[in-house]
Amino acid sequence: MLRFFLLLITPLIILSQETHENYIKSLKNGALLVRLTTNENLINYYLNNNNIQKANNEIEKQNKSNNNIIASFQNAWSFCPVYFFYSNNYIDIKNNNFEPVFKDINGVKLSEFEKENLKDNFLISYFGTNPGTLNFNALVLTNRNLHKLHRSIPRFVRTYKGLWFLERKKEKSIQMLQKKIEFYWSGKQ
């Protein structure tokens, strides 16, 4: 009975490992898409309550934060191409519609070749709360469905946001995630 059970489970374990390796392979051969937050609900709340000044302040604050993230990724990330999209366009990205994806602060759109290369060949990253039972701020790496990756794969770097004496700069978090991914990738070659 034990032999029969082992015969059944062994292919599943091997298939599972290959799937996990495919995530990083898709990152190396594809691209990293960084999800930028819009704070759309908060801005709409201010607008619905005729508080235009607070809405404008929130828009300005969010644009500054997103531009900081874009600049940090462009300075620190070199493992694969990195592109950006806003969180309110996630459904388009999930459905392989890459029209809302852009390359830099200026909003340069992707070429048709770059869009074609992205199809089912990307991972998503964002700064925010780590999915799971322990909620903490991190730079998170997820699959196309925003599900966390298997624990054997580098999937987050804590930012220690809110802990002023430990808080990491965005660029440092990006560098640390890249080093983790490169180390994982070098072990699979």
mmCIF file with all atom_site columns, C-alpha atoms in Angstrom:
data_model
loop_
_atom_site.group_PDB
_atom_site.id
_atom_site.type_symbol
_atom_site.label_atom_id
_atom_site.label_alt_id
_atom_site.label_comp_id
_atom_site.label_asym_id
_atom_site.label_entity_id
_atom_site.label_seq_id
_atom_site.pdbx_PDB_ins_code
_atom_site.Cartn_x
_atom_site.Cartn_y
_atom_site.Cartn_z
_atom_site.occupancy
_atom_site.B_iso_or_equiv
_atom_site.pdbx_formal_charge
_atom_site.auth_seq_id
_atom_site.auth_comp_id
_atom_site.auth_asym_id
_atom_site.auth_atom_id
_atom_site.pdbx_PDB_model_num
ATOM 1   C CA . MET A 1 1   ? 0.000   0.000  0.000   1.00 0.00 ? 1   MET A CA 1
ATOM 2   C CA . LEU A 1 2   ? 2.811   2.400  0.880   1.00 0.00 ? 2   LEU A CA 1
ATOM 3   C CA . ARG A 1 3   ? 4.540   1.734  -2.460  1.00 0.00 ? 3   ARG A CA 1
ATOM 4   C CA . PHE A 1 4   ? 1.318   2.432  -4.313  1.00 0.00 ? 4   PHE A CA 1
ATOM 5   C CA . PHE A 1 5   ? 0.896   5.711  -2.445  1.00 0.00 ? 5   PHE A CA 1
ATOM 6   C CA . LEU A 1 6   ? 4.489   6.731  -3.223  1.00 0.00 ? 6   LEU A CA 1
ATOM 7   C CA . LEU A 1 7   ? 3.998   5.885  -6.895  1.00 0.00 ? 7   LEU A CA 1
ATOM 8   C CA . LEU A 1 8   ? 0.966   8.158  -6.997  1.00 0.00 ? 8   LEU A CA 1
ATOM 9   C CA . ILE A 1 9   ? 2.467   11.088 -5.119  1.00 0.00 ? 9   ILE A CA 1
ATOM 10  C CA . THR A 1 10  ? 5.953   11.197 -6.727  1.00 0.00 ? 10  THR A CA 1
ATOM 11  C CA . PRO A 1 11  ? 4.765   12.585 -10.110 1.00 0.00 ? 11  PRO A CA 1
ATOM 12  C CA . LEU A 1 12  ? 2.746   15.250 -8.304  1.00 0.00 ? 12  LEU A CA 1
ATOM 13  C CA . ILE A 1 13  ? 5.787   16.407 -6.348  1.00 0.00 ? 13  ILE A CA 1
ATOM 14  C CA . ILE A 1 14  ? 7.928   16.541 -9.500  1.00 0.00 ? 14  ILE A CA 1
ATOM 15  C CA . LEU A 1 15  ? 5.213   18.414 -11.416 1.00 0.00 ? 15  LEU A CA 1
ATOM 16  C CA . SER A 1 16  ? 4.842   20.845 -8.526  1.00 0.00 ? 16  SER A CA 1
ATOM 17  C CA . GLN A 1 17  ? 8.575   21.646 -8.517  1.00 0.00 ? 17  GLN A CA 1
ATOM 18  C CA . GLU A 1 18  ? 8.553   22.242 -12.288 1.00 0.00 ? 18  GLU A CA 1
ATOM 19  C CA . THR A 1 19  ? 5.629   24.665 -11.915 1.00 0.00 ? 19  THR A CA 1
ATOM 20  C CA . HIS A 1 20  ? 7.478   26.627 -9.235  1.00 0.00 ? 20  HIS A CA 1
ATOM 21  C CA . GLU A 1 21  ? 10.578  26.861 -11.419 1.00 0.00 ? 21  GLU A CA 1
ATOM 22  C CA . ASN A 1 22  ? 8.428   28.074 -14.313 1.00 0.00 ? 22  ASN A CA 1
ATOM 23  C CA . TYR A 1 23  ? 7.483   31.190 -12.350 1.00 0.00 ? 23  TYR A CA 1
ATOM 24  C CA . ILE A 1 24  ? 11.058  32.432 -12.200 1.00 0.00 ? 24  ILE A CA 1
ATOM 25  C CA . LYS A 1 25  ? 11.693  31.217 -15.755 1.00 0.00 ? 25  LYS A CA 1
ATOM 26  C CA . SER A 1 26  ? 8.717   33.273 -16.934 1.00 0.00 ? 26  SER A CA 1
ATOM 27  C CA . LEU A 1 27  ? 10.180  36.237 -15.080 1.00 0.00 ? 27  LEU A CA 1
ATOM 28  C CA . LYS A 1 28  ? 13.619  35.795 -16.667 1.00 0.00 ? 28  LYS A CA 1
ATOM 29  C CA . ASN A 1 29  ? 12.178  35.333 -20.175 1.00 0.00 ? 29  ASN A CA 1
ATOM 30  C CA . GLY A 1 30  ? 9.306   37.780 -19.759 1.00 0.00 ? 30  GLY A CA 1
ATOM 31  C CA . ALA A 1 31  ? 8.981   40.790 -17.489 1.00 0.00 ? 31  ALA A CA 1
ATOM 32  C CA . LEU A 1 32  ? 8.081   42.035 -14.048 1.00 0.00 ? 32  LEU A CA 1
ATOM 33  C CA . LEU A 1 33  ? 4.895   44.107 -13.906 1.00 0.00 ? 33  LEU A CA 1
ATOM 34  C CA . VAL A 1 34  ? 4.743   46.512 -10.981 1.00 0.00 ? 34  VAL A CA 1
ATOM 35  C CA . ARG A 1 35  ? 1.271   47.359 -9.718  1.00 0.00 ? 35  ARG A CA 1
ATOM 36  C CA . LEU A 1 36  ? 0.988   51.011 -8.674  1.00 0.00 ? 36  LEU A CA 1
ATOM 37  C CA . THR A 1 37  ? -1.785  52.059 -6.315  1.00 0.00 ? 37  THR A CA 1
ATOM 38  C CA . THR A 1 38  ? -4.318  54.724 -7.245  1.00 0.00 ? 38  THR A CA 1
ATOM 39  C CA . ASN A 1 39  ? -6.186  55.263 -3.945  1.00 0.00 ? 39  ASN A CA 1
ATOM 40  C CA . GLU A 1 40  ? -9.228  55.629 -6.160  1.00 0.00 ? 40  GLU A CA 1
ATOM 41  C CA . ASN A 1 41  ? -11.751 54.892 -3.386  1.00 0.00 ? 41  ASN A CA 1
ATOM 42  C CA . LEU A 1 42  ? -10.351 57.524 -1.024  1.00 0.00 ? 42  LEU A CA 1
ATOM 43  C CA . ILE A 1 43  ? -10.171 60.133 -3.796  1.00 0.00 ? 43  ILE A CA 1
ATOM 44  C CA . ASN A 1 44  ? -13.767 59.368 -4.849  1.00 0.00 ? 44  ASN A CA 1
ATOM 45  C CA . TYR A 1 45  ? -14.867 59.670 -1.208  1.00 0.00 ? 45  TYR A CA 1
ATOM 46  C CA . TYR A 1 46  ? -13.352 63.158 -1.001  1.00 0.00 ? 46  TYR A CA 1
ATOM 47  C CA . LEU A 1 47  ? -14.898 64.152 -4.331  1.00 0.00 ? 47  LEU A CA 1
ATOM 48  C CA . ASN A 1 48  ? -18.343 62.838 -3.339  1.00 0.00 ? 48  ASN A CA 1
ATOM 49  C CA . ASN A 1 49  ? -18.159 64.928 -0.159  1.00 0.00 ? 49  ASN A CA 1
ATOM 50  C CA . ASN A 1 50  ? -17.120 68.041 -2.134  1.00 0.00 ? 50  ASN A CA 1
ATOM 51  C CA . ASN A 1 51  ? -13.709 68.118 -0.514  1.00 0.00 ? 51  ASN A CA 1
ATOM 52  C CA . ILE A 1 52  ? -11.765 68.995 -3.660  1.00 0.00 ? 52  ILE A CA 1
ATOM 53  C CA . GLN A 1 53  ? -8.671  70.186 -1.794  1.00 0.00 ? 53  GLN A CA 1
ATOM 54  C CA . LYS A 1 54  ? -8.203  66.872 0.051   1.00 0.00 ? 54  LYS A CA 1
ATOM 55  C CA . ALA A 1 55  ? -8.826  64.938 -3.179  1.00 0.00 ? 55  ALA A CA 1
ATOM 56  C CA . ASN A 1 56  ? -6.182  66.995 -5.006  1.00 0.00 ? 56  ASN A CA 1
ATOM 57  C CA . ASN A 1 57  ? -3.729  66.533 -2.124  1.00 0.00 ? 57  ASN A CA 1
ATOM 58  C CA . GLU A 1 58  ? -4.280  62.758 -2.192  1.00 0.00 ? 58  GLU A CA 1
ATOM 59  C CA . ILE A 1 59  ? -3.821  62.636 -5.977  1.00 0.00 ? 59  ILE A CA 1
ATOM 60  C CA . GLU A 1 60  ? -0.579  64.599 -5.698  1.00 0.00 ? 60  GLU A CA 1
ATOM 61  C CA . LYS A 1 61  ? 0.663   62.417 -2.836  1.00 0.00 ? 61  LYS A CA 1
ATOM 62  C CA . GLN A 1 62  ? -0.155  59.208 -4.743  1.00 0.00 ? 62  GLN A CA 1
ATOM 63  C CA . ASN A 1 63  ? 1.507   60.462 -7.957  1.00 0.00 ? 63  ASN A CA 1
ATOM 64  C CA . LYS A 1 64  ? 4.640   61.323 -6.002  1.00 0.00 ? 64  LYS A CA 1
ATOM 65  C CA . SER A 1 65  ? 4.688   57.882 -4.370  1.00 0.00 ? 65  SER A CA 1
ATOM 66  C CA . ASN A 1 66  ? 4.158   56.093 -7.703  1.00 0.00 ? 66  ASN A CA 1
ATOM 67  C CA . ASN A 1 67  ? 6.883   58.135 -9.413  1.00 0.00 ? 67  ASN A CA 1
ATOM 68  C CA . ASN A 1 68  ? 9.224   57.238 -6.553  1.00 0.00 ? 68  ASN A CA 1
ATOM 69  C CA . ILE A 1 69  ? 8.459   53.521 -7.060  1.00 0.00 ? 69  ILE A CA 1
ATOM 70  C CA . ILE A 1 70  ? 9.003   53.781 -10.824 1.00 0.00 ? 70  ILE A CA 1
ATOM 71  C CA . ALA A 1 71  ? 12.327  55.576 -10.395 1.00 0.00 ? 71  ALA A CA 1
ATOM 72  C CA . SER A 1 72  ? 13.463  53.081 -7.753  1.00 0.00 ? 72  SER A CA 1
ATOM 73  C CA . PHE A 1 73  ? 12.722  50.096 -9.983  1.00 0.00 ? 73  PHE A CA 1
ATOM 74  C CA . GLN A 1 74  ? 14.439  51.697 -12.964 1.00 0.00 ? 74  GLN A CA 1
ATOM 75  C CA . ASN A 1 75  ? 17.546  52.350 -10.860 1.00 0.00 ? 75  ASN A CA 1
ATOM 76  C CA . ALA A 1 76  ? 17.741  49.060 -8.965  1.00 0.00 ? 76  ALA A CA 1
ATOM 77  C CA . TRP A 1 77  ? 16.123  46.293 -11.082 1.00 0.00 ? 77  TRP A CA 1
ATOM 78  C CA . SER A 1 78  ? 18.070  44.548 -13.845 1.00 0.00 ? 78  SER A CA 1
ATOM 79  C CA . PHE A 1 79  ? 17.001  40.869 -13.720 1.00 0.00 ? 79  PHE A CA 1
ATOM 80  C CA . CYS A 1 80  ? 14.439  41.336 -16.504 1.00 0.00 ? 80  CYS A CA 1
ATOM 81  C CA . PRO A 1 81  ? 12.453  44.158 -18.128 1.00 0.00 ? 81  PRO A CA 1
ATOM 82  C CA . VAL A 1 82  ? 10.187  45.977 -15.692 1.00 0.00 ? 82  VAL A CA 1
ATOM 83  C CA . TYR A 1 83  ? 6.905   47.636 -16.657 1.00 0.00 ? 83  TYR A CA 1
ATOM 84  C CA . PHE A 1 84  ? 4.195   49.382 -14.671 1.00 0.00 ? 84  PHE A CA 1
ATOM 85  C CA . PHE A 1 85  ? 0.403   49.514 -14.460 1.00 0.00 ? 85  PHE A CA 1
ATOM 86  C CA . TYR A 1 86  ? -2.163  51.062 -12.150 1.00 0.00 ? 86  TYR A CA 1
ATOM 87  C CA . SER A 1 87  ? -4.125  48.873 -9.756  1.00 0.00 ? 87  SER A CA 1
ATOM 88  C CA . ASN A 1 88  ? -7.462  49.832 -11.325 1.00 0.00 ? 88  ASN A CA 1
ATOM 89  C CA . ASN A 1 89  ? -6.273  48.156 -14.585 1.00 0.00 ? 89  ASN A CA 1
ATOM 90  C CA . TYR A 1 90  ? -5.528  44.780 -12.994 1.00 0.00 ? 90  TYR A CA 1
ATOM 91  C CA . ILE A 1 91  ? -8.394  42.921 -14.726 1.00 0.00 ? 91  ILE A CA 1
ATOM 92  C CA . ASP A 1 92  ? -7.005  43.976 -18.127 1.00 0.00 ? 92  ASP A CA 1
ATOM 93  C CA . ILE A 1 93  ? -3.565  42.655 -17.188 1.00 0.00 ? 93  ILE A CA 1
ATOM 94  C CA . LYS A 1 94  ? -4.998  39.371 -15.901 1.00 0.00 ? 94  LYS A CA 1
ATOM 95  C CA . ASN A 1 95  ? -6.758  38.935 -19.258 1.00 0.00 ? 95  ASN A CA 1
ATOM 96  C CA . ASN A 1 96  ? -3.536  39.577 -21.248 1.00 0.00 ? 96  ASN A CA 1
ATOM 97  C CA . ASN A 1 97  ? -4.623  43.056 -22.370 1.00 0.00 ? 97  ASN A CA 1
ATOM 98  C CA . PHE A 1 98  ? -1.462  45.120 -21.922 1.00 0.00 ? 98  PHE A CA 1
ATOM 99  C CA . GLU A 1 99  ? -2.743  48.464 -23.270 1.00 0.00 ? 99  GLU A CA 1
ATOM 100 C CA . PRO A 1 100 ? -2.556  50.148 -19.829 1.00 0.00 ? 100 PRO A CA 1
ATOM 101 C CA . VAL A 1 101 ? 1.045   48.989 -19.229 1.00 0.00 ? 101 VAL A CA 1
ATOM 102 C CA . PHE A 1 102 ? 3.822   51.571 -19.543 1.00 0.00 ? 102 PHE A CA 1
ATOM 103 C CA . LYS A 1 103 ? 7.618   51.690 -19.262 1.00 0.00 ? 103 LYS A CA 1
ATOM 104 C CA . ASP A 1 104 ? 8.560   54.795 -17.306 1.00 0.00 ? 104 ASP A CA 1
ATOM 105 C CA . ILE A 1 105 ? 7.497   57.974 -15.512 1.00 0.00 ? 105 ILE A CA 1
ATOM 106 C CA . ASN A 1 106 ? 6.599   59.556 -18.854 1.00 0.00 ? 106 ASN A CA 1
ATOM 107 C CA . GLY A 1 107 ? 4.023   56.816 -19.534 1.00 0.00 ? 107 GLY A CA 1
ATOM 108 C CA . VAL A 1 108 ? 5.711   55.420 -22.675 1.00 0.00 ? 108 VAL A CA 1
ATOM 109 C CA . LYS A 1 109 ? 3.522   52.556 -23.914 1.00 0.00 ? 109 LYS A CA 1
ATOM 110 C CA . LEU A 1 110 ? 4.829   49.116 -24.835 1.00 0.00 ? 110 LEU A CA 1
ATOM 111 C CA . SER A 1 111 ? 5.525   48.154 -28.442 1.00 0.00 ? 111 SER A CA 1
ATOM 112 C CA . GLU A 1 112 ? 3.480   45.372 -30.036 1.00 0.00 ? 112 GLU A CA 1
ATOM 113 C CA . PHE A 1 113 ? 6.494   43.033 -29.736 1.00 0.00 ? 113 PHE A CA 1
ATOM 114 C CA . GLU A 1 114 ? 6.787   43.751 -25.991 1.00 0.00 ? 114 GLU A CA 1
ATOM 115 C CA . LYS A 1 115 ? 3.057   43.176 -25.499 1.00 0.00 ? 115 LYS A CA 1
ATOM 116 C CA . GLU A 1 116 ? 3.225   39.882 -27.370 1.00 0.00 ? 116 GLU A CA 1
ATOM 117 C CA . ASN A 1 117 ? 6.235   38.763 -25.319 1.00 0.00 ? 117 ASN A CA 1
ATOM 118 C CA . LEU A 1 118 ? 4.317   39.442 -22.086 1.00 0.00 ? 118 LEU A CA 1
ATOM 119 C CA . LYS A 1 119 ? 1.415   37.095 -22.799 1.00 0.00 ? 119 LYS A CA 1
ATOM 120 C CA . ASP A 1 120 ? 1.359   34.594 -19.895 1.00 0.00 ? 120 ASP A CA 1
ATOM 121 C CA . ASN A 1 121 ? 5.030   35.425 -19.313 1.00 0.00 ? 121 ASN A CA 1
ATOM 122 C CA . PHE A 1 122 ? 5.132   37.772 -16.310 1.00 0.00 ? 122 PHE A CA 1
ATOM 123 C CA . LEU A 1 123 ? 4.913   38.080 -12.560 1.00 0.00 ? 123 LEU A CA 1
ATOM 124 C CA . ILE A 1 124 ? 3.387   40.965 -10.624 1.00 0.00 ? 124 ILE A CA 1
ATOM 125 C CA . SER A 1 125 ? 5.054   42.897 -7.839  1.00 0.00 ? 125 SER A CA 1
ATOM 126 C CA . TYR A 1 126 ? 3.715   45.573 -5.536  1.00 0.00 ? 126 TYR A CA 1
ATOM 127 C CA . PHE A 1 127 ? 4.441   47.429 -2.319  1.00 0.00 ? 127 PHE A CA 1
ATOM 128 C CA . GLY A 1 128 ? 1.770   46.598 0.208   1.00 0.00 ? 128 GLY A CA 1
ATOM 129 C CA . THR A 1 129 ? 0.497   44.051 2.663   1.00 0.00 ? 129 THR A CA 1
ATOM 130 C CA . ASN A 1 130 ? 1.874   40.547 2.329   1.00 0.00 ? 130 ASN A CA 1
ATOM 131 C CA . PRO A 1 131 ? -0.951  38.091 1.570   1.00 0.00 ? 131 PRO A CA 1
ATOM 132 C CA . GLY A 1 132 ? -1.310  35.373 4.175   1.00 0.00 ? 132 GLY A CA 1
ATOM 133 C CA . THR A 1 133 ? -1.893  34.963 7.872   1.00 0.00 ? 133 THR A CA 1
ATOM 134 C CA . LEU A 1 134 ? 0.809   37.419 8.942   1.00 0.00 ? 134 LEU A CA 1
ATOM 135 C CA . ASN A 1 135 ? 0.040   40.861 7.569   1.00 0.00 ? 135 ASN A CA 1
ATOM 136 C CA . PHE A 1 136 ? 3.078   43.091 7.214   1.00 0.00 ? 136 PHE A CA 1
ATOM 137 C CA . ASN A 1 137 ? 4.259   45.634 4.669   1.00 0.00 ? 137 ASN A CA 1
ATOM 138 C CA . ALA A 1 138 ? 6.558   44.247 2.014   1.00 0.00 ? 138 ALA A CA 1
ATOM 139 C CA . LEU A 1 139 ? 7.615   44.308 -1.600  1.00 0.00 ? 139 LEU A CA 1
ATOM 140 C CA . VAL A 1 140 ? 5.563   41.304 -2.715  1.00 0.00 ? 140 VAL A CA 1
ATOM 141 C CA . LEU A 1 141 ? 6.072   39.067 -5.767  1.00 0.00 ? 141 LEU A CA 1
ATOM 142 C CA . THR A 1 142 ? 2.940   37.231 -6.956  1.00 0.00 ? 142 THR A CA 1
ATOM 143 C CA . ASN A 1 143 ? 1.682   35.286 -9.945  1.00 0.00 ? 143 ASN A CA 1
ATOM 144 C CA . ARG A 1 144 ? -0.675  36.791 -12.527 1.00 0.00 ? 144 ARG A CA 1
ATOM 145 C CA . ASN A 1 145 ? -3.673  36.126 -10.248 1.00 0.00 ? 145 ASN A CA 1
ATOM 146 C CA . LEU A 1 146 ? -2.062  37.975 -7.325  1.00 0.00 ? 146 LEU A CA 1
ATOM 147 C CA . HIS A 1 147 ? -1.654  34.688 -5.462  1.00 0.00 ? 147 HIS A CA 1
ATOM 148 C CA . LYS A 1 148 ? 1.459   34.288 -3.389  1.00 0.00 ? 148 LYS A CA 1
ATOM 149 C CA . LEU A 1 149 ? 4.194   32.082 -4.788  1.00 0.00 ? 149 LEU A CA 1
ATOM 150 C CA . HIS A 1 150 ? 5.365   28.817 -3.254  1.00 0.00 ? 150 HIS A CA 1
ATOM 151 C CA . ARG A 1 151 ? 7.555   29.249 -0.187  1.00 0.00 ? 151 ARG A CA 1
ATOM 152 C CA . SER A 1 152 ? 10.603  27.812 -1.991  1.00 0.00 ? 152 SER A CA 1
ATOM 153 C CA . ILE A 1 153 ? 10.563  30.818 -4.337  1.00 0.00 ? 153 ILE A CA 1
ATOM 154 C CA . PRO A 1 154 ? 11.554  34.337 -3.199  1.00 0.00 ? 154 PRO A CA 1
ATOM 155 C CA . ARG A 1 155 ? 8.217   36.045 -2.790  1.00 0.00 ? 155 ARG A CA 1
ATOM 156 C CA . PHE A 1 156 ? 8.632   39.112 -0.594  1.00 0.00 ? 156 PHE A CA 1
ATOM 157 C CA . VAL A 1 157 ? 11.027  41.478 1.129   1.00 0.00 ? 157 VAL A CA 1
ATOM 158 C CA . ARG A 1 158 ? 9.828   43.201 4.276   1.00 0.00 ? 158 ARG A CA 1
ATOM 159 C CA . THR A 1 159 ? 9.915   46.991 4.160   1.00 0.00 ? 159 THR A CA 1
ATOM 160 C CA . TYR A 1 160 ? 9.377   47.499 7.909   1.00 0.00 ? 160 TYR A CA 1
ATOM 161 C CA . LYS A 1 161 ? 7.075   50.408 7.071   1.00 0.00 ? 161 LYS A CA 1
ATOM 162 C CA . GLY A 1 162 ? 6.023   52.134 10.260  1.00 0.00 ? 162 GLY A CA 1
ATOM 163 C CA . LEU A 1 163 ? 9.130   51.076 12.179  1.00 0.00 ? 163 LEU A CA 1
ATOM 164 C CA . TRP A 1 164 ? 11.136  54.261 11.680  1.00 0.00 ? 164 TRP A CA 1
ATOM 165 C CA . PHE A 1 165 ? 14.394  52.798 13.004  1.00 0.00 ? 165 PHE A CA 1
ATOM 166 C CA . LEU A 1 166 ? 14.218  49.725 10.701  1.00 0.00 ? 166 LEU A CA 1
ATOM 167 C CA . GLU A 1 167 ? 12.278  51.025 7.702   1.00 0.00 ? 167 GLU A CA 1
ATOM 168 C CA . ARG A 1 168 ? 13.911  50.162 4.379   1.00 0.00 ? 168 ARG A CA 1
ATOM 169 C CA . LYS A 1 169 ? 14.001  52.466 1.399   1.00 0.00 ? 169 LYS A CA 1
ATOM 170 C CA . LYS A 1 170 ? 12.165  51.201 -1.667  1.00 0.00 ? 170 LYS A CA 1
ATOM 171 C CA . GLU A 1 171 ? 15.373  50.878 -3.665  1.00 0.00 ? 171 GLU A CA 1
ATOM 172 C CA . LYS A 1 172 ? 16.957  48.698 -0.973  1.00 0.00 ? 172 LYS A CA 1
ATOM 173 C CA . SER A 1 173 ? 13.905  46.404 -0.898  1.00 0.00 ? 173 SER A CA 1
ATOM 174 C CA . ILE A 1 174 ? 14.030  46.087 -4.680  1.00 0.00 ? 174 ILE A CA 1
ATOM 175 C CA . GLN A 1 175 ? 17.742  45.229 -4.600  1.00 0.00 ? 175 GLN A CA 1
ATOM 176 C CA . MET A 1 176 ? 17.147  42.603 -1.912  1.00 0.00 ? 176 MET A CA 1
ATOM 177 C CA . LEU A 1 177 ? 14.315  40.942 -3.869  1.00 0.00 ? 177 LEU A CA 1
ATOM 178 C CA . GLN A 1 178 ? 16.472  40.867 -6.991  1.00 0.00 ? 178 GLN A CA 1
ATOM 179 C CA . LYS A 1 179 ? 19.361  39.271 -5.079  1.00 0.00 ? 179 LYS A CA 1
ATOM 180 C CA . LYS A 1 180 ? 17.027  36.610 -3.696  1.00 0.00 ? 180 LYS A CA 1
ATOM 181 C CA . ILE A 1 181 ? 15.680  35.855 -7.180  1.00 0.00 ? 181 ILE A CA 1
ATOM 182 C CA . GLU A 1 182 ? 19.161  35.768 -8.730  1.00 0.00 ? 182 GLU A CA 1
ATOM 183 C CA . PHE A 1 183 ? 20.348  33.377 -6.025  1.00 0.00 ? 183 PHE A CA 1
ATOM 184 C CA . TYR A 1 184 ? 17.325  31.125 -6.606  1.00 0.00 ? 184 TYR A CA 1
ATOM 185 C CA . TRP A 1 185 ? 17.824  31.297 -10.393 1.00 0.00 ? 185 TRP A CA 1
ATOM 186 C CA . SER A 1 186 ? 21.553  30.473 -10.172 1.00 0.00 ? 186 SER A CA 1
ATOM 187 C CA . GLY A 1 187 ? 20.739  27.357 -8.132  1.00 0.00 ? 187 GLY A CA 1
ATOM 188 C CA . LYS A 1 188 ? 18.335  26.143 -10.837 1.00 0.00 ? 188 LYS A CA 1
ATOM 189 C CA . GLN A 1 189 ? 20.797  26.508 -13.728 1.00 0.00 ? 189 GLN A CA 1
#
